[in-house]
mmCIF file of C-alpha atoms and ligand atoms in Angstrom:
data_model
loop_
_atom_site.group_PDB
_atom_site.id
_atom_site.type_symbol
_atom_site.label_atom_id
_atom_site.label_comp_id
_atom_site.label_asym_id
_atom_site.label_seq_id
_atom_site.Cartn_x
_atom_site.Cartn_y
_atom_site.Cartn_z
ATOM 1 C CA MET A 123 28.689 197.200 -20.881
ATOM 2 C CA THR A 124 27.945 198.607 -17.476
ATOM 3 C CA GLY A 125 28.549 196.224 -14.529
ATOM 4 C CA GLN A 126 26.055 195.168 -11.934
ATOM 5 C CA LEU A 127 26.860 196.927 -8.642
ATOM 6 C CA ILE A 128 27.710 194.495 -5.779
ATOM 7 C CA ASP A 129 25.974 196.229 -2.913
ATOM 8 C CA GLY A 130 27.908 195.311 0.290
ATOM 9 C CA ILE A 131 25.652 197.583 2.528
ATOM 10 C CA ALA A 132 22.357 195.712 1.458
ATOM 11 C CA ILE A 133 23.973 192.129 1.637
ATOM 12 C CA GLY A 134 25.727 192.980 4.975
ATOM 13 C CA LYS A 135 22.363 194.277 6.387
ATOM 14 C CA GLU A 136 20.662 191.066 5.267
ATOM 15 C CA ILE A 137 23.371 188.901 6.928
ATOM 16 C CA ARG A 138 23.329 191.116 10.072
ATOM 17 C CA GLU A 139 19.488 190.502 10.393
ATOM 18 C CA GLU A 140 20.071 186.806 10.314
ATOM 19 C CA ILE A 141 22.752 187.182 13.021
ATOM 20 C CA LYS A 142 20.537 189.344 15.220
ATOM 21 C CA GLU A 143 17.892 186.618 15.115
ATOM 22 C CA ARG A 144 20.343 183.964 16.193
ATOM 23 C CA VAL A 145 21.678 186.342 18.916
ATOM 24 C CA GLY A 146 18.133 186.480 20.097
ATOM 25 C CA VAL A 147 17.804 182.626 20.394
ATOM 26 C CA LEU A 148 21.082 182.524 22.373
ATOM 27 C CA VAL A 149 19.862 185.443 24.651
ATOM 28 C CA ASP A 150 16.825 183.513 25.434
ATOM 29 C CA LYS A 151 18.896 180.553 26.472
ATOM 30 C CA GLY A 152 20.812 182.809 28.921
ATOM 31 C CA CYS A 153 23.867 183.078 26.525
ATOM 32 C CA LYS A 154 24.477 186.689 25.381
ATOM 33 C CA PRO A 155 27.300 186.788 22.920
ATOM 34 C CA GLY A 156 30.077 189.205 23.977
ATOM 35 C CA LEU A 157 32.780 190.907 21.855
ATOM 36 C CA ALA A 158 35.760 192.551 23.571
ATOM 37 C CA VAL A 159 37.899 194.989 21.630
ATOM 38 C CA ILE A 160 41.362 196.191 22.760
ATOM 39 C CA LEU A 161 42.364 199.580 21.493
ATOM 40 C CA VAL A 162 45.949 200.750 22.135
ATOM 41 C CA GLY A 163 46.904 204.410 21.713
ATOM 42 C CA ASP A 164 45.044 207.155 19.842
ATOM 43 C CA ASN A 165 45.190 206.400 16.156
ATOM 44 C CA SER A 166 42.172 208.160 14.812
ATOM 45 C CA ALA A 167 41.630 205.539 11.997
ATOM 46 C CA SER A 168 41.771 202.678 14.581
ATOM 47 C CA ARG A 169 39.338 204.517 16.840
ATOM 48 C CA THR A 170 36.758 204.985 13.906
ATOM 49 C CA TYR A 171 37.066 201.155 13.078
ATOM 50 C CA VAL A 172 36.551 200.214 16.642
ATOM 51 C CA LYS A 173 33.697 202.578 17.250
ATOM 52 C CA ASN A 174 31.932 200.922 14.149
ATOM 53 C CA LYS A 175 32.737 197.439 15.351
ATOM 54 C CA GLN A 176 31.148 198.239 18.870
ATOM 55 C CA LYS A 177 28.155 199.917 17.462
ATOM 56 C CA SER A 178 27.321 196.916 15.249
ATOM 57 C CA SER A 179 27.867 194.448 17.805
ATOM 58 C CA VAL A 180 25.345 196.218 20.106
ATOM 59 C CA GLU A 181 22.977 196.647 17.258
ATOM 60 C CA ALA A 182 22.992 192.706 16.747
ATOM 61 C CA GLY A 183 22.161 192.407 20.493
ATOM 62 C CA MET A 184 25.591 191.571 21.687
ATOM 63 C CA LYS A 185 27.590 192.634 24.747
ATOM 64 C CA SER A 186 30.372 194.938 23.695
ATOM 65 C CA GLU A 187 33.392 195.652 25.919
ATOM 66 C CA LEU A 188 36.025 198.210 24.943
ATOM 67 C CA ILE A 189 39.458 198.159 26.775
ATOM 68 C CA GLU A 190 41.440 201.291 26.045
ATOM 69 C CA LEU A 191 45.084 201.362 26.794
ATOM 70 C CA PRO A 192 47.617 204.139 26.398
ATOM 71 C CA ASP A 193 50.333 203.742 23.690
ATOM 72 C CA THR A 194 52.749 203.525 26.718
ATOM 73 C CA VAL A 195 51.291 200.241 27.758
ATOM 74 C CA THR A 196 53.801 197.474 28.168
ATOM 75 C CA GLU A 197 53.558 194.199 26.300
ATOM 76 C CA ALA A 198 53.126 192.445 29.747
ATOM 77 C CA GLU A 199 50.252 194.616 30.732
ATOM 78 C CA LEU A 200 48.532 194.040 27.284
ATOM 79 C CA LEU A 201 49.012 190.226 27.482
ATOM 80 C CA GLU A 202 47.441 190.457 30.897
ATOM 81 C CA GLN A 203 44.328 191.944 29.533
ATOM 82 C CA VAL A 204 44.102 189.281 26.830
ATOM 83 C CA THR A 205 44.585 186.574 29.520
ATOM 84 C CA ARG A 206 41.846 188.133 31.555
ATOM 85 C CA LEU A 207 39.419 188.106 28.468
ATOM 86 C CA ASN A 208 40.467 184.521 27.598
ATOM 87 C CA ASN A 209 39.177 183.507 31.068
ATOM 88 C CA ASP A 210 35.898 185.559 30.995
ATOM 89 C CA ASP A 211 33.054 183.337 30.025
ATOM 90 C CA SER A 212 30.853 186.400 29.031
ATOM 91 C CA ILE A 213 33.322 187.188 26.279
ATOM 92 C CA HIS A 214 33.247 185.005 23.023
ATOM 93 C CA GLY A 215 35.316 187.220 20.783
ATOM 94 C CA ILE A 216 38.547 189.048 21.291
ATOM 95 C CA LEU A 217 39.987 191.510 18.908
ATOM 96 C CA VAL A 218 43.088 193.544 19.264
ATOM 97 C CA GLN A 219 42.920 196.470 16.893
ATOM 98 C CA LEU A 220 46.066 196.637 14.710
ATOM 99 C CA PRO A 221 48.518 198.200 14.253
ATOM 100 C CA LEU A 222 50.087 198.235 17.764
ATOM 101 C CA PRO A 223 53.063 200.437 18.953
ATOM 102 C CA LYS A 224 56.278 199.304 17.751
ATOM 103 C CA HIS A 225 57.533 198.089 21.215
ATOM 104 C CA ILE A 226 54.780 195.522 21.198
ATOM 105 C CA ASP A 227 55.226 192.328 19.244
ATOM 106 C CA GLU A 228 51.870 191.932 17.358
ATOM 107 C CA ASN A 229 52.543 188.232 16.579
ATOM 108 C CA LEU A 230 52.994 187.548 20.290
ATOM 109 C CA VAL A 231 49.749 189.183 21.258
ATOM 110 C CA ILE A 232 47.741 187.388 18.498
ATOM 111 C CA ARG A 233 49.286 184.083 19.552
ATOM 112 C CA ALA A 234 48.129 184.973 23.237
ATOM 113 C CA ILE A 235 44.586 185.100 22.201
ATOM 114 C CA ASN A 236 42.573 181.809 22.909
ATOM 115 C CA PRO A 237 42.082 180.350 19.333
ATOM 116 C CA ALA A 238 38.405 179.703 20.244
ATOM 117 C CA LYS A 239 37.869 183.460 20.844
ATOM 118 C CA ASP A 240 39.962 184.653 17.884
ATOM 119 C CA VAL A 241 37.196 186.169 15.806
ATOM 120 C CA ASP A 242 39.588 187.997 13.705
ATOM 121 C CA GLY A 243 40.881 184.667 12.363
ATOM 122 C CA PHE A 244 44.471 185.780 12.652
ATOM 123 C CA HIS A 245 45.806 183.224 15.254
ATOM 124 C CA PRO A 246 48.171 180.783 13.594
ATOM 125 C CA GLU A 247 46.047 177.818 14.794
ATOM 126 C CA ASN A 248 43.070 179.290 12.868
ATOM 127 C CA VAL A 249 45.107 180.113 9.742
ATOM 128 C CA GLY A 250 46.449 176.635 9.685
ATOM 129 C CA LYS A 251 42.995 174.985 10.075
ATOM 130 C CA MET A 252 41.700 177.227 7.324
ATOM 131 C CA ILE A 253 44.450 176.129 4.862
ATOM 132 C CA ILE A 254 43.888 172.413 5.509
ATOM 133 C CA GLY A 255 40.025 172.981 5.278
ATOM 134 C CA GLN A 256 39.197 172.318 8.774
ATOM 135 C CA ARG A 257 36.473 174.438 10.586
ATOM 136 C CA SER A 258 38.045 177.675 11.983
ATOM 137 C CA PHE A 259 37.395 181.163 12.360
ATOM 138 C CA LEU A 260 38.064 182.871 8.895
ATOM 139 C CA SER A 261 39.667 186.203 8.508
ATOM 140 C CA CYS A 262 36.801 188.730 8.269
ATOM 141 C CA THR A 263 37.552 190.397 4.906
ATOM 142 C CA PRO A 264 38.029 187.303 2.722
ATOM 143 C CA TYR A 265 35.338 185.586 4.420
ATOM 144 C CA GLY A 266 33.047 188.704 3.579
ATOM 145 C CA ILE A 267 34.200 188.536 -0.037
ATOM 146 C CA ILE A 268 33.151 184.869 -0.249
ATOM 147 C CA LYS A 269 29.620 185.867 1.092
ATOM 148 C CA LEU A 270 29.459 188.651 -1.523
ATOM 149 C CA LEU A 271 30.114 186.312 -4.344
ATOM 150 C CA GLU A 272 27.808 183.611 -2.980
ATOM 151 C CA ARG A 273 24.823 185.949 -2.470
ATOM 152 C CA THR A 274 25.222 187.498 -5.915
ATOM 153 C CA GLY A 275 25.147 184.082 -7.485
ATOM 154 C CA THR A 276 28.753 184.251 -8.753
ATOM 155 C CA GLU A 277 30.065 180.963 -10.040
ATOM 156 C CA ILE A 278 33.543 180.174 -8.335
ATOM 157 C CA LYS A 279 34.069 176.605 -9.266
ATOM 158 C CA GLY A 280 36.481 176.217 -12.295
ATOM 159 C CA LYS A 281 36.795 180.003 -12.720
ATOM 160 C CA HIS A 282 40.261 181.730 -12.780
ATOM 161 C CA ALA A 283 40.555 183.978 -9.699
ATOM 162 C CA VAL A 284 43.445 186.409 -9.744
ATOM 163 C CA ILE A 285 44.257 188.034 -6.368
ATOM 164 C CA VAL A 286 46.371 191.222 -6.426
ATOM 165 C CA GLY A 287 48.074 191.606 -3.025
ATOM 166 C CA ARG A 288 49.390 188.859 -0.730
ATOM 167 C CA SER A 289 48.957 190.179 2.794
ATOM 168 C CA ASN A 290 48.388 187.758 5.606
ATOM 169 C CA ILE A 291 44.935 189.292 6.432
ATOM 170 C CA VAL A 292 43.421 189.576 2.908
ATOM 171 C CA GLY A 293 45.340 188.268 -0.183
ATOM 172 C CA LYS A 294 46.722 185.063 1.084
ATOM 173 C CA PRO A 295 43.588 183.718 2.873
ATOM 174 C CA MET A 296 41.468 185.118 -0.038
ATOM 175 C CA GLY A 297 43.236 182.756 -2.424
ATOM 176 C CA GLN A 298 42.959 179.832 -0.117
ATOM 177 C CA LEU A 299 39.166 180.231 0.358
ATOM 178 C CA LEU A 300 38.762 180.327 -3.540
ATOM 179 C CA LEU A 301 40.904 177.473 -4.003
ATOM 180 C CA GLN A 302 38.722 175.545 -1.503
ATOM 181 C CA ARG A 303 35.777 176.311 -3.749
ATOM 182 C CA ASP A 304 37.490 175.016 -6.763
ATOM 183 C CA ALA A 305 38.664 178.093 -8.409
ATOM 184 C CA THR A 306 42.004 178.245 -10.179
ATOM 185 C CA VAL A 307 43.789 180.922 -8.287
ATOM 186 C CA THR A 308 46.756 183.184 -9.263
ATOM 187 C CA TYR A 309 48.565 185.469 -6.706
ATOM 188 C CA CYS A 310 50.053 188.861 -7.896
ATOM 189 C CA HIS A 311 52.141 191.246 -5.822
ATOM 190 C CA SER A 312 54.593 194.054 -6.010
ATOM 191 C CA LYS A 313 57.202 191.973 -7.811
ATOM 192 C CA THR A 314 54.941 190.570 -10.327
ATOM 193 C CA GLU A 315 56.206 191.348 -13.885
ATOM 194 C CA ASP A 316 53.509 192.334 -16.341
ATOM 195 C CA LEU A 317 50.685 192.558 -13.885
ATOM 196 C CA ALA A 318 48.168 193.338 -16.598
ATOM 197 C CA ALA A 319 48.833 189.924 -18.386
ATOM 198 C CA PHE A 320 47.552 188.125 -15.297
ATOM 199 C CA THR A 321 44.633 190.615 -14.253
ATOM 200 C CA LYS A 322 43.280 190.350 -17.868
ATOM 201 C CA GLN A 323 42.884 186.519 -17.523
ATOM 202 C CA ALA A 324 40.697 186.871 -14.392
ATOM 203 C CA ASP A 325 37.119 185.643 -14.315
ATOM 204 C CA ILE A 326 37.077 186.961 -10.577
ATOM 205 C CA LEU A 327 39.596 189.780 -9.833
ATOM 206 C CA ILE A 328 40.272 190.699 -6.296
ATOM 207 C CA VAL A 329 42.543 193.753 -5.673
ATOM 208 C CA ALA A 330 43.916 194.365 -2.183
ATOM 209 C CA ILE A 331 47.023 196.498 -2.466
ATOM 210 C CA GLY A 332 46.298 199.898 -0.849
ATOM 211 C CA GLN A 333 47.109 201.857 -4.032
ATOM 212 C CA THR A 334 44.542 204.518 -5.138
ATOM 213 C CA LYS A 335 42.816 203.630 -8.350
ATOM 214 C CA PHE A 336 45.671 201.379 -9.500
ATOM 215 C CA ILE A 337 43.729 198.950 -11.652
ATOM 216 C CA SER A 338 41.530 200.431 -14.396
ATOM 217 C CA GLY A 339 39.277 199.136 -17.102
ATOM 218 C CA GLU A 340 42.181 198.276 -19.411
ATOM 219 C CA HIS A 341 43.531 195.692 -16.735
ATOM 220 C CA ILE A 342 40.086 193.794 -16.663
ATOM 221 C CA LYS A 343 38.740 191.024 -18.890
ATOM 222 C CA PRO A 344 35.371 191.894 -20.312
ATOM 223 C CA GLY A 345 32.722 190.281 -18.115
ATOM 224 C CA ALA A 346 34.863 189.674 -15.044
ATOM 225 C CA VAL A 347 33.659 190.103 -11.473
ATOM 226 C CA VAL A 348 35.803 192.793 -9.790
ATOM 227 C CA ILE A 349 36.106 192.930 -5.896
ATOM 228 C CA ASP A 350 37.928 196.184 -4.772
ATOM 229 C CA VAL A 351 39.146 195.726 -1.030
ATOM 230 C CA GLY A 352 41.240 199.005 -1.233
ATOM 231 C CA MET A 353 40.359 201.804 1.263
ATOM 232 C CA ASN A 354 42.307 204.805 0.380
ATOM 233 C CA ARG A 355 41.818 208.652 0.124
ATOM 234 C CA ASP A 356 42.123 210.378 -3.207
ATOM 235 C CA GLU A 357 43.682 213.717 -3.814
ATOM 236 C CA ASN A 358 40.499 215.531 -2.516
ATOM 237 C CA GLY A 359 40.359 213.341 0.654
ATOM 238 C CA LYS A 360 37.529 211.177 -0.701
ATOM 239 C CA LEU A 361 37.285 207.418 0.125
ATOM 240 C CA CYS A 362 38.243 205.438 -2.877
ATOM 241 C CA GLY A 363 39.463 201.919 -3.768
ATOM 242 C CA ASP A 364 42.328 200.366 -5.480
ATOM 243 C CA VAL A 365 40.240 200.132 -8.579
ATOM 244 C CA ASP A 366 39.311 203.123 -10.914
ATOM 245 C CA PHE A 367 35.568 202.459 -10.601
ATOM 246 C CA ALA A 368 34.500 204.674 -13.515
ATOM 247 C CA SER A 369 36.548 202.729 -16.145
ATOM 248 C CA ALA A 370 36.277 199.360 -14.529
ATOM 249 C CA LYS A 371 32.516 199.244 -14.420
ATOM 250 C CA GLU A 372 32.328 199.747 -18.223
ATOM 251 C CA VAL A 373 34.233 196.350 -18.577
ATOM 252 C CA ALA A 374 33.223 194.287 -15.615
ATOM 253 C CA SER A 375 29.982 192.213 -15.292
ATOM 254 C CA ALA A 376 29.825 192.986 -11.634
ATOM 255 C CA ILE A 377 31.868 195.221 -9.390
ATOM 256 C CA THR A 378 31.962 196.375 -5.611
ATOM 257 C CA PRO A 379 32.000 200.188 -5.024
ATOM 258 C CA VAL A 380 34.190 201.869 -2.440
ATOM 259 C CA PRO A 381 32.692 202.782 0.044
ATOM 260 C CA GLY A 382 29.793 200.312 0.252
ATOM 261 C CA GLY A 383 31.377 197.165 -1.123
ATOM 262 C CA VAL A 384 33.742 195.049 0.973
ATOM 263 C CA GLY A 385 33.926 197.387 4.065
ATOM 264 C CA PRO A 386 30.422 196.692 5.506
ATOM 265 C CA MET A 387 31.015 192.847 4.880
ATOM 266 C CA THR A 388 34.187 192.839 7.096
ATOM 267 C CA ILE A 389 32.352 193.993 10.096
ATOM 268 C CA THR A 390 29.475 191.689 9.469
ATOM 269 C CA MET A 391 31.614 188.630 9.383
ATOM 270 C CA LEU A 392 33.302 189.714 12.655
ATOM 271 C CA LEU A 393 29.749 189.495 14.143
ATOM 272 C CA LYS A 394 29.218 186.136 12.531
ATOM 273 C CA ASN A 395 32.494 184.715 13.923
ATOM 274 C CA THR A 396 31.431 186.104 17.373
ATOM 275 C CA LEU A 397 28.038 184.592 17.124
ATOM 276 C CA HIS A 398 29.649 181.181 16.003
ATOM 277 C CA SER A 399 32.022 181.269 19.150
ATOM 278 C CA ALA A 400 29.041 182.083 21.468
ATOM 279 C CA GLU A 401 26.883 179.191 20.032
ATOM 280 C CA THR A 402 29.754 176.819 20.435
ATOM 281 C CA ALA A 403 30.260 177.957 24.164
ATOM 282 C CA CYS A 404 26.551 177.736 24.768
ATOM 283 C CA ALA A 405 26.170 174.180 23.382
ATOM 284 C CA GLU A 406 29.282 173.234 25.630
ATOM 285 C CA GLY A 407 27.535 174.882 28.649
ATOM 286 C CA LYS A 408 30.375 177.369 29.043
ATOM 287 C CA CYS A 409 28.344 180.540 28.765
ATOM 288 C CA SER A 410 27.622 183.202 31.335
ATOM 289 C CA GLN A 411 26.211 186.717 30.701
HETATM 290 P P1 NDP B 20 49.326 195.447 2.909
HETATM 291 O O1 NDP B 20 49.959 196.609 2.626
HETATM 292 O O2 NDP B 20 49.534 194.499 4.049
HETATM 293 O O3 NDP B 20 49.471 194.545 1.444
HETATM 294 C C1 NDP B 20 49.473 195.065 0.336
HETATM 295 C C2 NDP B 20 49.843 193.948 -0.771
HETATM 296 O O4 NDP B 20 49.686 194.612 -2.019
HETATM 297 C C3 NDP B 20 51.195 193.339 -0.735
HETATM 298 O O5 NDP B 20 51.151 192.099 -0.894
HETATM 299 C C4 NDP B 20 52.034 194.127 -1.811
HETATM 300 O O6 NDP B 20 52.965 193.179 -2.509
HETATM 301 C C5 NDP B 20 50.820 194.379 -2.852
HETATM 302 N N1 NDP B 20 51.025 195.468 -3.662
HETATM 303 C C6 NDP B 20 51.386 196.671 -3.296
HETATM 304 N N2 NDP B 20 51.549 197.562 -4.399
HETATM 305 C C7 NDP B 20 51.353 196.777 -5.448
HETATM 306 C C8 NDP B 20 51.558 196.941 -6.757
HETATM 307 N N3 NDP B 20 51.869 198.160 -7.353
HETATM 308 N N4 NDP B 20 51.331 195.931 -7.662
HETATM 309 C C9 NDP B 20 50.993 194.705 -7.136
HETATM 310 N N5 NDP B 20 50.805 194.389 -5.890
HETATM 311 C C10 NDP B 20 51.021 195.424 -5.012
HETATM 312 O O7 NDP B 20 47.705 195.660 2.676
HETATM 313 P P2 NDP B 20 46.403 194.927 3.146
HETATM 314 O O8 NDP B 20 46.209 193.668 2.440
HETATM 315 O O9 NDP B 20 46.225 194.928 4.596
HETATM 316 O O10 NDP B 20 45.281 195.933 2.538
HETATM 317 C C11 NDP B 20 45.161 196.242 1.181
HETATM 318 C C12 NDP B 20 44.194 197.317 1.122
HETATM 319 O O11 NDP B 20 42.903 196.842 1.552
HETATM 320 C C13 NDP B 20 44.345 198.684 1.824
HETATM 321 O O12 NDP B 20 43.844 199.701 0.980
HETATM 322 C C14 NDP B 20 43.608 198.476 3.057
HETATM 323 O O13 NDP B 20 43.121 199.643 3.712
HETATM 324 C C15 NDP B 20 42.317 197.662 2.443
HETATM 325 N N6 NDP B 20 41.704 196.938 3.465
HETATM 326 C C16 NDP B 20 40.207 197.079 3.436
HETATM 327 C C17 NDP B 20 39.527 196.169 4.333
HETATM 328 C C18 NDP B 20 38.067 196.354 4.189
HETATM 329 O O14 NDP B 20 37.382 195.926 5.206
HETATM 330 N N7 NDP B 20 37.485 196.905 3.196
HETATM 331 C C19 NDP B 20 40.068 195.353 5.230
HETATM 332 C C20 NDP B 20 41.509 195.265 5.095
HETATM 333 C C21 NDP B 20 42.297 195.925 4.322
HETATM 334 P P3 NDP B 20 54.245 192.745 -1.690
HETATM 335 O O15 NDP B 20 53.767 191.645 -0.778
HETATM 336 O O16 NDP B 20 55.135 192.303 -2.817
HETATM 337 O O17 NDP B 20 54.824 193.838 -0.919
#
C-alpha cells in the first residue's frame, strides 16, 4: 500500500484564499486586520518563522507590525510593548515569538497579552476555554491539523487517536481537540513503556516529539492516518520530520510530508485567528485602521 499524500501546501493555500476574501470584506468596512509580532534577540530560526508570518499576513491583506527588541531587553520593557499593543485598536493579534531569553519569564509575558488578541492561543484563559469546549483561540498547530483531517475527509468520531508528545503547544491541545470531536485519545511521551504497542493501535497517529525519523512503518497500524509535526534536520542538513516517511507511507492510508504538511497549516491558522479577532472587534465597533 502507498498512502495518500496529505498536502498541507494546497490545503493551506485554499484556506488562505478564503481568509483573504473575508479580510477584503473587513477592509471595505474600514477594519483592516492587524497582526503584531514581537521578536526578541537574533535567533536565526525565530527570524525565519517571523518573516514567514509577516509575509503571509501581508499577502492575506492584513497590516503587519514587527517589533524587534535586543536580547538585552528587560522584562519590564517587553511588557510595556505588550501593553501598548493591547491598547492599539489597529492590532487584533499579538504574537511573541518563543523562545525568549532566559532572564524573561515566558509565562508572565504570555499572561500579559490580552486574551482577545492572543492569536497563538497560549494564554491560560484561551487554553482553559478550549478544554471546556468554549469558543477561544486555538493553538495554531493542532488547529491546523484538525483542518487537515477535516479537509481530507478523515473520520475522527469513534477512532483511536494516539498522540506522541505532550507539549503545551502541540501534544496536549491536540488530544483535547480530537476528544471534542469524539475520538478516543491516548497520550504517549518520553516515559511511555513499549511505545510501539500504543502507536500500532492508532487509527490516527500524531507525532510531535522533535526526534528525527523516530517513528517508522513498523510502529504504524496498516491503514492509519499519520500526521508528522516534527521539524528536524537530518545528517545532511535536510528538513525532515519525526516519522520515517519512506517506510511509513507503505503502511499508512494517508500521511503528511515534511516539509509541506503541518508547517504551512500552522501559519494559516495564525491568520485565521487574527481574522476572527478582527471580525469580533469590527462587530463591536472597536476597530481602527
Ligand atoms: P517539545 O520538546 O516541547 O515536546 C516534545 C514532546 O515529545 C514531549 O512531550 C516529550 O516527552 C516527547 N518525547 C520526546 N522524545 C520522545 C520519545 N523518544 N518517545 C516519546 N515521546 C518523546 O516539542 P514540541 O511539541 O514543541 O515540538 C515537537 C516537534 O514539532 C519539534 O520537532 C518541533 O520543531 C515541531 N513543531 C512543528 C510545528 C509546525 O508548525 N510544523 C509547530 C510546533 C512544533 P516528555 O514530556 O516526557 O519530555
